[in-house]
């Protein structure tokens, strides 16, 4: 596609529910990132994939958070047993190469509200 | 650990005046530096980056940024502000050491007053 696509755009979950957030990166992009952006804050790194390999998951806040990219393209961020503190915008980004000097292209994000 | 500071939550500037949005960073090695802009209900858009070479980097929409190694700063500038420049601006840093993590600042809201 022309850009990074995320779905759904908005998600309301009851506390304790599991959610799955999808990211379609730009075709051919090797690197994929997930970020969490709380209201009024900058994006906080969650995890990084190079193709299908999850090379860094140091930012995942708890073992309730799980991400995968099984075929090196589409990625899913799953949150189990959602809590109110999980409410945030979840951003996905991709970049063409793994080189750290390469800029990332961001999707519009999924706004998760846990009630 | 790497970090980014954007000391101003909001910057107000009159249309047509020059604007500066400040950013300072901290990394263990040499940095790659980025500016992104976020419009309401839209994703972050890449503006410009510093990799190496000339300390003055030119980017999209007439924006530029100056890398100052001694002051560990990467301030965003534009000679003449437009009302359409009003948005949220994020500075970001990445260590050249090959580690992929990008660290963002907390953002600065730019308000251009007609």
PDB file of C-alpha atoms in Angstrom, chain B residues 42-85:
ATOM      1  CA  UNK B  42      -2.902  11.837  11.697  1.00  0.00           C
ATOM      2  CA  UNK B  43       0.222   9.785  12.115  1.00  0.00           C
ATOM      3  CA  UNK B  44       3.684  11.180  12.642  1.00  0.00           C
ATOM      4  CA  UNK B  45       5.244  12.496   9.462  1.00  0.00           C
ATOM      5  CA  UNK B  46       8.975  12.595   8.872  1.00  0.00           C
ATOM      6  CA  UNK B  47      10.384  16.125   8.407  1.00  0.00           C
ATOM      7  CA  UNK B  48      14.160  15.802   8.329  1.00  0.00           C
ATOM      8  CA  UNK B  49      17.154  13.964   9.734  1.00  0.00           C
ATOM      9  CA  UNK B  50      20.788  14.475  10.580  1.00  0.00           C
ATOM     10  CA  UNK B  51      23.145  11.666   9.681  1.00  0.00           C
ATOM     11  CA  UNK B  52      26.534  13.210   9.061  1.00  0.00           C
ATOM     12  CA  UNK B  53      28.206  16.070   7.259  1.00  0.00           C
ATOM     13  CA  UNK B  54      26.747  19.566   7.099  1.00  0.00           C
ATOM     14  CA  UNK B  55      25.373  20.623  10.464  1.00  0.00           C
ATOM     15  CA  UNK B  56      22.470  22.453   8.810  1.00  0.00           C
ATOM     16  CA  UNK B  57      19.912  19.997   7.508  1.00  0.00           C
ATOM     17  CA  UNK B  58      17.072  21.005   5.202  1.00  0.00           C
ATOM     18  CA  UNK B  59      13.795  19.131   5.164  1.00  0.00           C
ATOM     19  CA  UNK B  60      10.195  19.204   4.074  1.00  0.00           C
ATOM     20  CA  UNK B  61       7.915  22.276   4.000  1.00  0.00           C
ATOM     21  CA  UNK B  62      10.809  24.739   4.340  1.00  0.00           C
ATOM     22  CA  UNK B  63      11.959  23.427   7.720  1.00  0.00           C
ATOM     23  CA  UNK B  64      15.606  23.092   8.640  1.00  0.00           C
ATOM     24  CA  UNK B  65      17.504  22.010  11.732  1.00  0.00           C
ATOM     25  CA  UNK B  66      20.941  22.736  13.049  1.00  0.00           C
ATOM     26  CA  UNK B  67      23.033  20.032  14.690  1.00  0.00           C
ATOM     27  CA  UNK B  68      25.322  21.361  17.408  1.00  0.00           C
ATOM     28  CA  UNK B  69      27.527  18.637  18.846  1.00  0.00           C
ATOM     29  CA  UNK B  70      29.055  20.734  21.630  1.00  0.00           C
ATOM     30  CA  UNK B  71      25.629  21.766  22.893  1.00  0.00           C
ATOM     31  CA  UNK B  72      24.044  18.388  22.071  1.00  0.00           C
ATOM     32  CA  UNK B  73      21.199  20.226  20.386  1.00  0.00           C
ATOM     33  CA  UNK B  74      19.161  19.823  17.230  1.00  0.00           C
ATOM     34  CA  UNK B  75      16.805  22.807  17.067  1.00  0.00           C
ATOM     35  CA  UNK B  76      14.131  22.958  14.379  1.00  0.00           C
ATOM     36  CA  UNK B  77      13.822  26.236  12.498  1.00  0.00           C
ATOM     37  CA  UNK B  78      11.855  27.912   9.759  1.00  0.00           C
ATOM     38  CA  UNK B  79      12.499  31.439   8.440  1.00  0.00           C
ATOM     39  CA  UNK B  80       8.830  32.366   7.981  1.00  0.00           C
ATOM     40  CA  UNK B  81       6.027  30.559   9.814  1.00  0.00           C
ATOM     41  CA  UNK B  82       2.707  29.658   8.206  1.00  0.00           C
ATOM     42  CA  UNK B  83      -0.591  29.095  10.005  1.00  0.00           C
ATOM     43  CA  UNK B  84      -0.605  25.615   8.466  1.00  0.00           C
ATOM     44  CA  UNK B  85       2.609  24.820  10.383  1.00  0.00           C
TER      45      UNK B  85
END
